[in-house]
mmCIF file of C-alpha atoms and ligand atoms in Angstrom:
data_model
loop_
_atom_site.group_PDB
_atom_site.id
_atom_site.type_symbol
_atom_site.label_atom_id
_atom_site.label_comp_id
_atom_site.label_asym_id
_atom_site.label_seq_id
_atom_site.Cartn_x
_atom_site.Cartn_y
_atom_site.Cartn_z
ATOM 1 C CA MET A 1161 248.020 -43.397 -284.988
ATOM 2 C CA ALA A 1162 248.510 -41.435 -281.786
ATOM 3 C CA LYS A 1163 252.114 -40.942 -280.760
ATOM 4 C CA ILE A 1164 253.554 -40.246 -277.322
ATOM 5 C CA ILE A 1165 256.148 -37.538 -277.904
ATOM 6 C CA GLY A 1166 257.533 -37.504 -274.387
ATOM 7 C CA GLY A 1167 256.967 -36.811 -270.736
ATOM 8 C CA LEU A 1168 257.197 -33.859 -268.402
ATOM 9 C CA THR A 1169 257.334 -33.935 -264.649
ATOM 10 C CA THR A 1170 256.982 -31.070 -262.247
ATOM 11 C CA SER A 1171 256.084 -30.421 -258.656
ATOM 12 C CA HIS A 1172 252.587 -28.986 -258.173
ATOM 13 C CA ILE A 1173 252.965 -26.998 -254.936
ATOM 14 C CA PRO A 1174 249.986 -24.621 -254.510
ATOM 15 C CA ALA A 1175 252.325 -21.685 -253.722
ATOM 16 C CA ILE A 1176 253.533 -21.974 -257.331
ATOM 17 C CA GLY A 1177 249.951 -21.484 -258.514
ATOM 18 C CA GLY A 1178 249.900 -18.196 -256.609
ATOM 19 C CA ALA A 1179 253.286 -17.161 -258.031
ATOM 20 C CA VAL A 1180 252.629 -18.042 -261.683
ATOM 21 C CA PRO A 1181 250.620 -14.877 -262.531
ATOM 22 C CA GLN A 1182 253.502 -12.778 -261.175
ATOM 23 C CA GLU A 1183 256.258 -14.818 -262.783
ATOM 24 C CA ASP A 1184 257.871 -11.969 -264.737
ATOM 25 C CA SER A 1185 258.446 -9.874 -261.628
ATOM 26 C CA LEU A 1186 259.309 -12.853 -259.387
ATOM 27 C CA ARG A 1187 262.170 -13.782 -261.725
ATOM 28 C CA GLY A 1188 264.055 -11.023 -259.916
ATOM 29 C CA ASP A 1189 263.295 -12.539 -256.509
ATOM 30 C CA PRO A 1190 266.035 -14.858 -255.119
ATOM 31 C CA TYR A 1191 263.372 -17.246 -253.733
ATOM 32 C CA TRP A 1192 261.797 -17.831 -257.178
ATOM 33 C CA LYS A 1193 264.555 -16.980 -259.666
ATOM 34 C CA SER A 1194 266.167 -20.371 -260.297
ATOM 35 C CA PHE A 1195 262.822 -22.159 -259.940
ATOM 36 C CA PHE A 1196 261.229 -20.232 -262.832
ATOM 37 C CA GLN A 1197 264.427 -20.229 -264.920
ATOM 38 C CA GLY A 1198 264.213 -24.009 -264.929
ATOM 39 C CA TYR A 1199 261.011 -23.866 -266.998
ATOM 40 C CA ASP A 1200 262.418 -21.951 -269.995
ATOM 41 C CA LYS A 1201 263.871 -25.025 -271.690
ATOM 42 C CA ALA A 1202 260.854 -27.175 -270.820
ATOM 43 C CA ARG A 1203 258.512 -24.665 -272.430
ATOM 44 C CA GLN A 1204 260.755 -24.338 -275.491
ATOM 45 C CA TRP A 1205 260.655 -28.103 -276.008
ATOM 46 C CA LEU A 1206 256.916 -28.292 -275.392
ATOM 47 C CA HIS A 1207 256.064 -25.472 -277.767
ATOM 48 C CA ALA A 1208 258.295 -26.867 -280.496
ATOM 49 C CA GLN A 1209 256.562 -30.244 -280.108
ATOM 50 C CA ASN A 1210 253.096 -28.651 -279.975
ATOM 51 C CA PRO A 1211 251.139 -31.631 -278.553
ATOM 52 C CA ASP A 1212 247.413 -32.082 -279.202
ATOM 53 C CA VAL A 1213 246.730 -33.889 -275.933
ATOM 54 C CA ALA A 1214 248.174 -33.873 -272.406
ATOM 55 C CA VAL A 1215 247.539 -36.947 -270.259
ATOM 56 C CA VAL A 1216 248.039 -35.599 -266.737
ATOM 57 C CA ILE A 1217 248.948 -38.136 -264.051
ATOM 58 C CA TYR A 1218 248.224 -36.376 -260.774
ATOM 59 C CA ASN A 1219 246.745 -36.866 -257.318
ATOM 60 C CA ASP A 1220 243.619 -35.324 -255.912
ATOM 61 C CA HIS A 1221 244.134 -33.818 -252.434
ATOM 62 C CA GLY A 1222 240.610 -34.178 -251.016
ATOM 63 C CA LEU A 1223 238.668 -32.122 -253.555
ATOM 64 C CA ASN A 1224 237.026 -34.496 -256.040
ATOM 65 C CA PHE A 1225 237.549 -37.541 -253.804
ATOM 66 C CA PHE A 1226 237.550 -37.529 -250.028
ATOM 67 C CA LEU A 1227 238.488 -40.114 -247.400
ATOM 68 C CA ASP A 1228 234.997 -41.647 -247.488
ATOM 69 C CA LYS A 1229 235.378 -42.723 -251.136
ATOM 70 C CA MET A 1230 238.923 -43.074 -252.382
ATOM 71 C CA PRO A 1231 239.665 -44.909 -255.637
ATOM 72 C CA ALA A 1232 243.223 -46.132 -256.205
ATOM 73 C CA PHE A 1233 242.981 -45.096 -259.872
ATOM 74 C CA ALA A 1234 240.491 -42.736 -261.512
ATOM 75 C CA ILE A 1235 240.281 -41.176 -264.959
ATOM 76 C CA GLY A 1236 238.299 -38.288 -266.366
ATOM 77 C CA ALA A 1237 236.010 -38.918 -269.339
ATOM 78 C CA ALA A 1238 234.428 -35.468 -269.421
ATOM 79 C CA PRO A 1239 234.333 -32.821 -272.164
ATOM 80 C CA GLU A 1240 235.719 -30.206 -269.748
ATOM 81 C CA TYR A 1241 237.459 -29.964 -266.364
ATOM 82 C CA ARG A 1242 237.324 -26.996 -264.024
ATOM 83 C CA ASN A 1243 239.630 -25.998 -261.230
ATOM 84 C CA ALA A 1244 237.843 -25.997 -257.877
ATOM 85 C CA ASP A 1245 240.879 -25.690 -255.588
ATOM 86 C CA GLU A 1246 240.294 -22.724 -253.342
ATOM 87 C CA GLY A 1247 243.548 -23.101 -251.462
ATOM 88 C CA TRP A 1248 246.517 -20.795 -251.207
ATOM 89 C CA GLY A 1249 244.918 -17.987 -253.239
ATOM 90 C CA ILE A 1250 245.144 -19.686 -256.630
ATOM 91 C CA PRO A 1251 243.560 -17.244 -259.107
ATOM 92 C CA THR A 1252 240.657 -18.118 -261.393
ATOM 93 C CA ILE A 1253 241.902 -19.870 -264.518
ATOM 94 C CA PRO A 1254 240.204 -20.970 -267.736
ATOM 95 C CA PRO A 1255 238.698 -24.496 -267.908
ATOM 96 C CA PHE A 1256 240.552 -27.423 -269.459
ATOM 97 C CA GLN A 1257 239.250 -29.189 -272.566
ATOM 98 C CA GLY A 1258 238.683 -32.932 -272.302
ATOM 99 C CA ASP A 1259 238.745 -35.653 -274.959
ATOM 100 C CA PRO A 1260 236.079 -38.198 -273.908
ATOM 101 C CA GLU A 1261 236.696 -40.381 -276.955
ATOM 102 C CA LEU A 1262 240.374 -40.883 -276.116
ATOM 103 C CA SER A 1263 239.494 -41.266 -272.417
ATOM 104 C CA TRP A 1264 237.128 -44.151 -273.219
ATOM 105 C CA HIS A 1265 239.704 -45.732 -275.503
ATOM 106 C CA ILE A 1266 242.216 -45.690 -272.616
ATOM 107 C CA ILE A 1267 239.582 -46.982 -270.165
ATOM 108 C CA ASN A 1268 238.650 -49.901 -272.442
ATOM 109 C CA SER A 1269 242.246 -50.728 -273.249
ATOM 110 C CA VAL A 1270 243.612 -50.731 -269.668
ATOM 111 C CA SER A 1271 240.506 -52.577 -268.399
ATOM 112 C CA ALA A 1272 241.337 -55.317 -270.895
ATOM 113 C CA GLU A 1273 244.722 -55.495 -269.128
ATOM 114 C CA ASP A 1274 242.978 -55.980 -265.753
ATOM 115 C CA PHE A 1275 243.374 -52.438 -264.371
ATOM 116 C CA ASP A 1276 240.235 -51.044 -262.759
ATOM 117 C CA LEU A 1277 239.812 -47.304 -263.233
ATOM 118 C CA THR A 1278 237.028 -45.301 -261.620
ATOM 119 C CA THR A 1279 235.511 -43.533 -264.630
ATOM 120 C CA CYS A 1280 234.501 -39.934 -264.000
ATOM 121 C CA GLN A 1281 232.161 -38.251 -266.454
ATOM 122 C CA GLU A 1282 232.315 -35.215 -264.206
ATOM 123 C CA MET A 1283 235.534 -34.330 -262.420
ATOM 124 C CA LEU A 1284 236.820 -31.286 -260.584
ATOM 125 C CA VAL A 1285 240.582 -30.808 -260.611
ATOM 126 C CA ASP A 1286 242.854 -29.309 -257.975
ATOM 127 C CA HIS A 1287 246.405 -27.912 -257.809
ATOM 128 C CA GLY A 1288 247.870 -31.350 -258.581
ATOM 129 C CA PHE A 1289 246.514 -30.885 -262.112
ATOM 130 C CA THR A 1290 246.221 -27.119 -262.584
ATOM 131 C CA VAL A 1291 249.622 -25.884 -261.352
ATOM 132 C CA PRO A 1292 251.628 -27.959 -263.878
ATOM 133 C CA MET A 1293 249.286 -26.927 -266.723
ATOM 134 C CA SER A 1294 249.656 -23.224 -265.822
ATOM 135 C CA LEU A 1295 253.423 -23.608 -265.461
ATOM 136 C CA PHE A 1296 254.052 -25.337 -268.772
ATOM 137 C CA TRP A 1297 251.582 -23.246 -270.761
ATOM 138 C CA LYS A 1298 252.600 -19.764 -269.636
ATOM 139 C CA GLY A 1299 249.700 -17.336 -269.410
ATOM 140 C CA ASN A 1300 247.283 -20.316 -269.223
ATOM 141 C CA THR A 1301 247.577 -20.810 -272.988
ATOM 142 C CA TYR A 1302 246.517 -24.463 -272.800
ATOM 143 C CA GLY A 1303 243.194 -23.744 -274.547
ATOM 144 C CA ASN A 1304 243.904 -25.815 -277.679
ATOM 145 C CA VAL A 1305 245.305 -28.783 -275.777
ATOM 146 C CA LYS A 1306 242.908 -31.564 -274.849
ATOM 147 C CA THR A 1307 243.504 -33.073 -271.426
ATOM 148 C CA ILE A 1308 242.959 -36.476 -269.833
ATOM 149 C CA PRO A 1309 243.227 -36.395 -266.020
ATOM 150 C CA VAL A 1310 244.459 -39.658 -264.489
ATOM 151 C CA CYS A 1311 244.179 -39.483 -260.711
ATOM 152 C CA ILE A 1312 246.092 -41.814 -258.375
ATOM 153 C CA ASN A 1313 245.524 -42.116 -254.635
ATOM 154 C CA THR A 1314 248.498 -40.773 -252.663
ATOM 155 C CA VAL A 1315 246.343 -39.635 -249.764
ATOM 156 C CA GLN A 1316 244.785 -42.570 -247.914
ATOM 157 C CA HIS A 1317 246.693 -45.800 -247.267
ATOM 158 C CA PRO A 1318 246.900 -48.400 -248.639
ATOM 159 C CA LEU A 1319 248.342 -46.592 -251.670
ATOM 160 C CA PRO A 1320 248.984 -48.406 -254.956
ATOM 161 C CA SER A 1321 252.593 -49.634 -255.040
ATOM 162 C CA PRO A 1322 255.271 -47.991 -257.197
ATOM 163 C CA GLN A 1323 255.438 -51.206 -259.253
ATOM 164 C CA ARG A 1324 251.696 -51.227 -259.905
ATOM 165 C CA CYS A 1325 251.736 -47.554 -260.913
ATOM 166 C CA TYR A 1326 254.636 -48.154 -263.287
ATOM 167 C CA ARG A 1327 252.691 -51.022 -264.883
ATOM 168 C CA LEU A 1328 249.539 -48.918 -265.137
ATOM 169 C CA GLY A 1329 251.660 -46.337 -266.959
ATOM 170 C CA GLN A 1330 252.836 -49.016 -269.379
ATOM 171 C CA ALA A 1331 249.226 -50.042 -270.024
ATOM 172 C CA ILE A 1332 248.265 -46.389 -270.633
ATOM 173 C CA GLY A 1333 251.189 -46.092 -273.045
ATOM 174 C CA ARG A 1334 249.997 -49.147 -274.994
ATOM 175 C CA ALA A 1335 246.455 -47.766 -275.017
ATOM 176 C CA ILE A 1336 247.567 -44.449 -276.506
ATOM 177 C CA ALA A 1337 249.807 -46.135 -279.081
ATOM 178 C CA SER A 1338 246.795 -48.144 -280.310
ATOM 179 C CA TYR A 1339 244.525 -45.089 -280.772
ATOM 180 C CA PRO A 1340 243.816 -44.679 -284.491
ATOM 181 C CA LYS A 1341 243.775 -40.857 -284.648
ATOM 182 C CA ASP A 1342 246.944 -38.952 -285.570
ATOM 183 C CA LEU A 1343 247.528 -37.131 -282.305
ATOM 184 C CA LYS A 1344 250.683 -35.974 -280.564
ATOM 185 C CA VAL A 1345 250.371 -36.857 -276.891
ATOM 186 C CA VAL A 1346 252.505 -35.635 -274.002
ATOM 187 C CA ILE A 1347 252.367 -37.318 -270.579
ATOM 188 C CA LEU A 1348 252.648 -35.176 -267.447
ATOM 189 C CA GLY A 1349 253.582 -36.643 -264.067
ATOM 190 C CA THR A 1350 252.997 -34.130 -261.292
ATOM 191 C CA GLY A 1351 253.895 -33.838 -257.600
ATOM 192 C CA GLY A 1352 256.959 -34.861 -255.643
ATOM 193 C CA MET A 1353 259.744 -34.497 -254.822
ATOM 194 C CA SER A 1354 260.499 -35.283 -251.187
ATOM 195 C CA HIS A 1355 258.187 -33.556 -248.756
ATOM 196 C CA GLN A 1356 256.230 -34.178 -245.602
ATOM 197 C CA LEU A 1357 253.535 -31.718 -244.599
ATOM 198 C CA ASP A 1358 252.367 -33.254 -241.322
ATOM 199 C CA GLY A 1359 253.453 -34.952 -238.112
ATOM 200 C CA GLU A 1360 256.829 -35.110 -236.429
ATOM 201 C CA ARG A 1361 258.756 -35.082 -239.693
ATOM 202 C CA ALA A 1362 256.964 -32.014 -241.148
ATOM 203 C CA GLY A 1363 259.458 -30.148 -243.330
ATOM 204 C CA PHE A 1364 261.461 -33.294 -244.111
ATOM 205 C CA ILE A 1365 263.401 -33.138 -247.414
ATOM 206 C CA ASN A 1366 265.840 -35.756 -248.758
ATOM 207 C CA LYS A 1367 267.996 -34.197 -251.458
ATOM 208 C CA SER A 1368 270.211 -37.207 -252.203
ATOM 209 C CA PHE A 1369 267.199 -39.511 -252.616
ATOM 210 C CA ASP A 1370 265.490 -36.991 -254.935
ATOM 211 C CA GLN A 1371 268.567 -36.617 -257.092
ATOM 212 C CA MET A 1372 268.983 -40.390 -257.308
ATOM 213 C CA CYS A 1373 265.322 -40.670 -258.440
ATOM 214 C CA MET A 1374 265.729 -37.934 -261.058
ATOM 215 C CA GLU A 1375 268.754 -39.726 -262.472
ATOM 216 C CA LYS A 1376 267.442 -43.291 -262.441
ATOM 217 C CA ILE A 1377 263.999 -42.502 -263.811
ATOM 218 C CA VAL A 1378 265.629 -41.757 -267.177
ATOM 219 C CA ASP A 1379 267.232 -45.154 -267.936
ATOM 220 C CA GLN A 1380 266.567 -47.401 -264.935
ATOM 221 C CA PRO A 1381 262.933 -46.806 -263.999
ATOM 222 C CA GLU A 1382 262.399 -50.488 -263.103
ATOM 223 C CA GLU A 1383 264.840 -50.107 -260.246
ATOM 224 C CA LEU A 1384 262.725 -47.292 -258.797
ATOM 225 C CA ALA A 1385 259.513 -49.223 -259.434
ATOM 226 C CA ASN A 1386 260.869 -51.964 -257.161
ATOM 227 C CA ILE A 1387 260.990 -49.650 -254.128
ATOM 228 C CA SER A 1388 258.185 -50.517 -251.695
ATOM 229 C CA MET A 1389 255.670 -47.868 -250.694
ATOM 230 C CA HIS A 1390 256.941 -48.174 -247.118
ATOM 231 C CA ASP A 1391 260.499 -47.342 -248.214
ATOM 232 C CA LEU A 1392 259.330 -44.565 -250.517
ATOM 233 C CA VAL A 1393 257.535 -42.846 -247.632
ATOM 234 C CA LYS A 1394 260.545 -43.399 -245.365
ATOM 235 C CA GLN A 1395 262.943 -41.890 -247.918
ATOM 236 C CA ALA A 1396 260.796 -39.190 -249.510
ATOM 237 C CA GLY A 1397 258.335 -38.272 -246.749
ATOM 238 C CA ALA A 1398 254.610 -38.978 -246.409
ATOM 239 C CA GLN A 1399 253.685 -36.704 -249.320
ATOM 240 C CA GLY A 1400 256.835 -37.651 -251.235
ATOM 241 C CA ALA A 1401 254.762 -40.740 -252.058
ATOM 242 C CA GLU A 1402 253.594 -38.556 -254.961
ATOM 243 C CA PHE A 1403 256.658 -39.869 -256.790
ATOM 244 C CA ILE A 1404 254.422 -42.775 -257.938
ATOM 245 C CA LEU A 1405 252.882 -40.225 -260.333
ATOM 246 C CA TRP A 1406 256.267 -39.695 -261.981
ATOM 247 C CA LEU A 1407 256.735 -43.466 -262.256
ATOM 248 C CA THR A 1408 253.347 -43.831 -263.934
ATOM 249 C CA MET A 1409 254.381 -41.179 -266.454
ATOM 250 C CA ARG A 1410 257.685 -42.982 -267.084
ATOM 251 C CA GLY A 1411 255.878 -46.300 -267.614
ATOM 252 C CA ALA A 1412 253.738 -44.686 -270.324
ATOM 253 C CA LEU A 1413 256.828 -43.622 -272.286
ATOM 254 C CA GLN A 1414 257.781 -47.273 -272.938
ATOM 255 C CA GLY A 1415 261.377 -47.981 -273.822
ATOM 256 C CA LYS A 1416 264.234 -45.547 -274.342
ATOM 257 C CA VAL A 1417 263.974 -41.836 -273.691
ATOM 258 C CA LYS A 1418 266.324 -38.900 -274.113
ATOM 259 C CA LYS A 1419 266.665 -36.439 -271.254
ATOM 260 C CA ILE A 1420 266.184 -32.955 -272.697
ATOM 261 C CA HIS A 1421 266.282 -30.971 -269.469
ATOM 262 C CA SER A 1422 266.133 -31.218 -265.685
ATOM 263 C CA ASN A 1423 266.063 -28.788 -262.807
ATOM 264 C CA TYR A 1424 266.078 -29.395 -259.039
ATOM 265 C CA HIS A 1425 265.399 -26.605 -256.589
ATOM 266 C CA VAL A 1426 265.100 -26.685 -252.780
ATOM 267 C CA ALA A 1427 262.697 -25.579 -251.548
ATOM 268 C CA ILE A 1428 259.430 -23.968 -252.537
ATOM 269 C CA SER A 1429 257.092 -23.911 -249.556
ATOM 270 C CA ASN A 1430 257.843 -27.225 -247.777
ATOM 271 C CA THR A 1431 258.810 -29.180 -250.821
ATOM 272 C CA ALA A 1432 261.831 -30.027 -252.961
ATOM 273 C CA THR A 1433 260.894 -29.187 -256.561
ATOM 274 C CA GLY A 1434 261.929 -31.240 -259.549
ATOM 275 C CA LEU A 1435 261.441 -30.699 -263.266
ATOM 276 C CA LEU A 1436 262.227 -33.214 -265.981
ATOM 277 C CA VAL A 1437 261.713 -33.261 -269.753
ATOM 278 C CA LEU A 1438 262.025 -36.690 -271.387
ATOM 279 C CA GLU A 1439 261.691 -37.147 -275.137
ATOM 280 C CA ASN A 1440 260.451 -40.448 -276.472
ATOM 281 C CA THR A 1441 262.973 -42.012 -278.817
ATOM 282 C CA THR A 1442 261.105 -45.207 -279.706
HETATM 283 C C1 DHB B 2212 252.649 -28.442 -250.628
HETATM 284 C C2 DHB B 2212 253.061 -29.487 -251.460
HETATM 285 C C3 DHB B 2212 252.122 -30.327 -252.058
HETATM 286 O O1 DHB B 2212 252.434 -31.371 -252.867
HETATM 287 C C4 DHB B 2212 250.768 -30.120 -251.836
HETATM 288 O O2 DHB B 2212 249.884 -30.915 -252.473
HETATM 289 C C5 DHB B 2212 250.349 -29.096 -250.993
HETATM 290 C C6 DHB B 2212 251.300 -28.258 -250.390
HETATM 291 C C7 DHB B 2212 253.631 -27.495 -249.997
HETATM 292 O O3 DHB B 2212 254.833 -27.777 -249.961
HETATM 293 O O4 DHB B 2212 253.201 -26.438 -249.550
HETATM 294 FE FE1 FE B 2213 250.653 -32.563 -253.459
#
């Protein structure tokens, strides 16, 4: 049977995508030093675990979906996914392998639990997906890992509530656990932490709220899932709503987890960055 080995969360700021190819030299730069150092332990854990599949919970920022057609939840069921994010000088990177068979298993399983996913047999991915993959698999060495993109609307209100995302994560977790192939699966939740890119509060960061979220998501995720979307935006900023992606990841882990590593760094670009490695203990 497939087994969820754990979850990883990381911010997906496009500026990181530009920095990743120069990581070795930027480790001497005070702006980037502690940010990149945070990833050493995460990569060690990931490479020791050597997962076969990464389910990547992310948000599209207007690339594959635009305001005219915006699904709350979408999932890729394609054999391959390509980066098409032109922004912020992200370099060309290799394509990502899909696993349509596992995608359709998840689609069928969560549909049976009354979640409607927009099924995408073609799907372009943006920095919300690519930056975490390039960060965790240094040198874009993700070639042997199959990926399942799960895209959640954080762009156009009404957004799905934190509670609903957490429950979708639980349904995805049950779907994976019922897949008959022996696969090691890691769940990525991308985006966050607090940030607001537009309007009067542009540049807003809420360190104490972020740190509370990073702590509680380990053992008390239900408490965070009970926050309303209105309060999440108030506390974390308009784009800090991306925290629902972390909650979806946490839902998929089901039950107890062990925190292996965390790192919090303010700020990269306009955003507070958070990194978390959670190992599944059930
Ligand atoms: C930034 C952060 C994001 O989450 C994003 O999608 C785009 C830009 C930023 O801080 O620059
Ligand atoms: Fe974003």
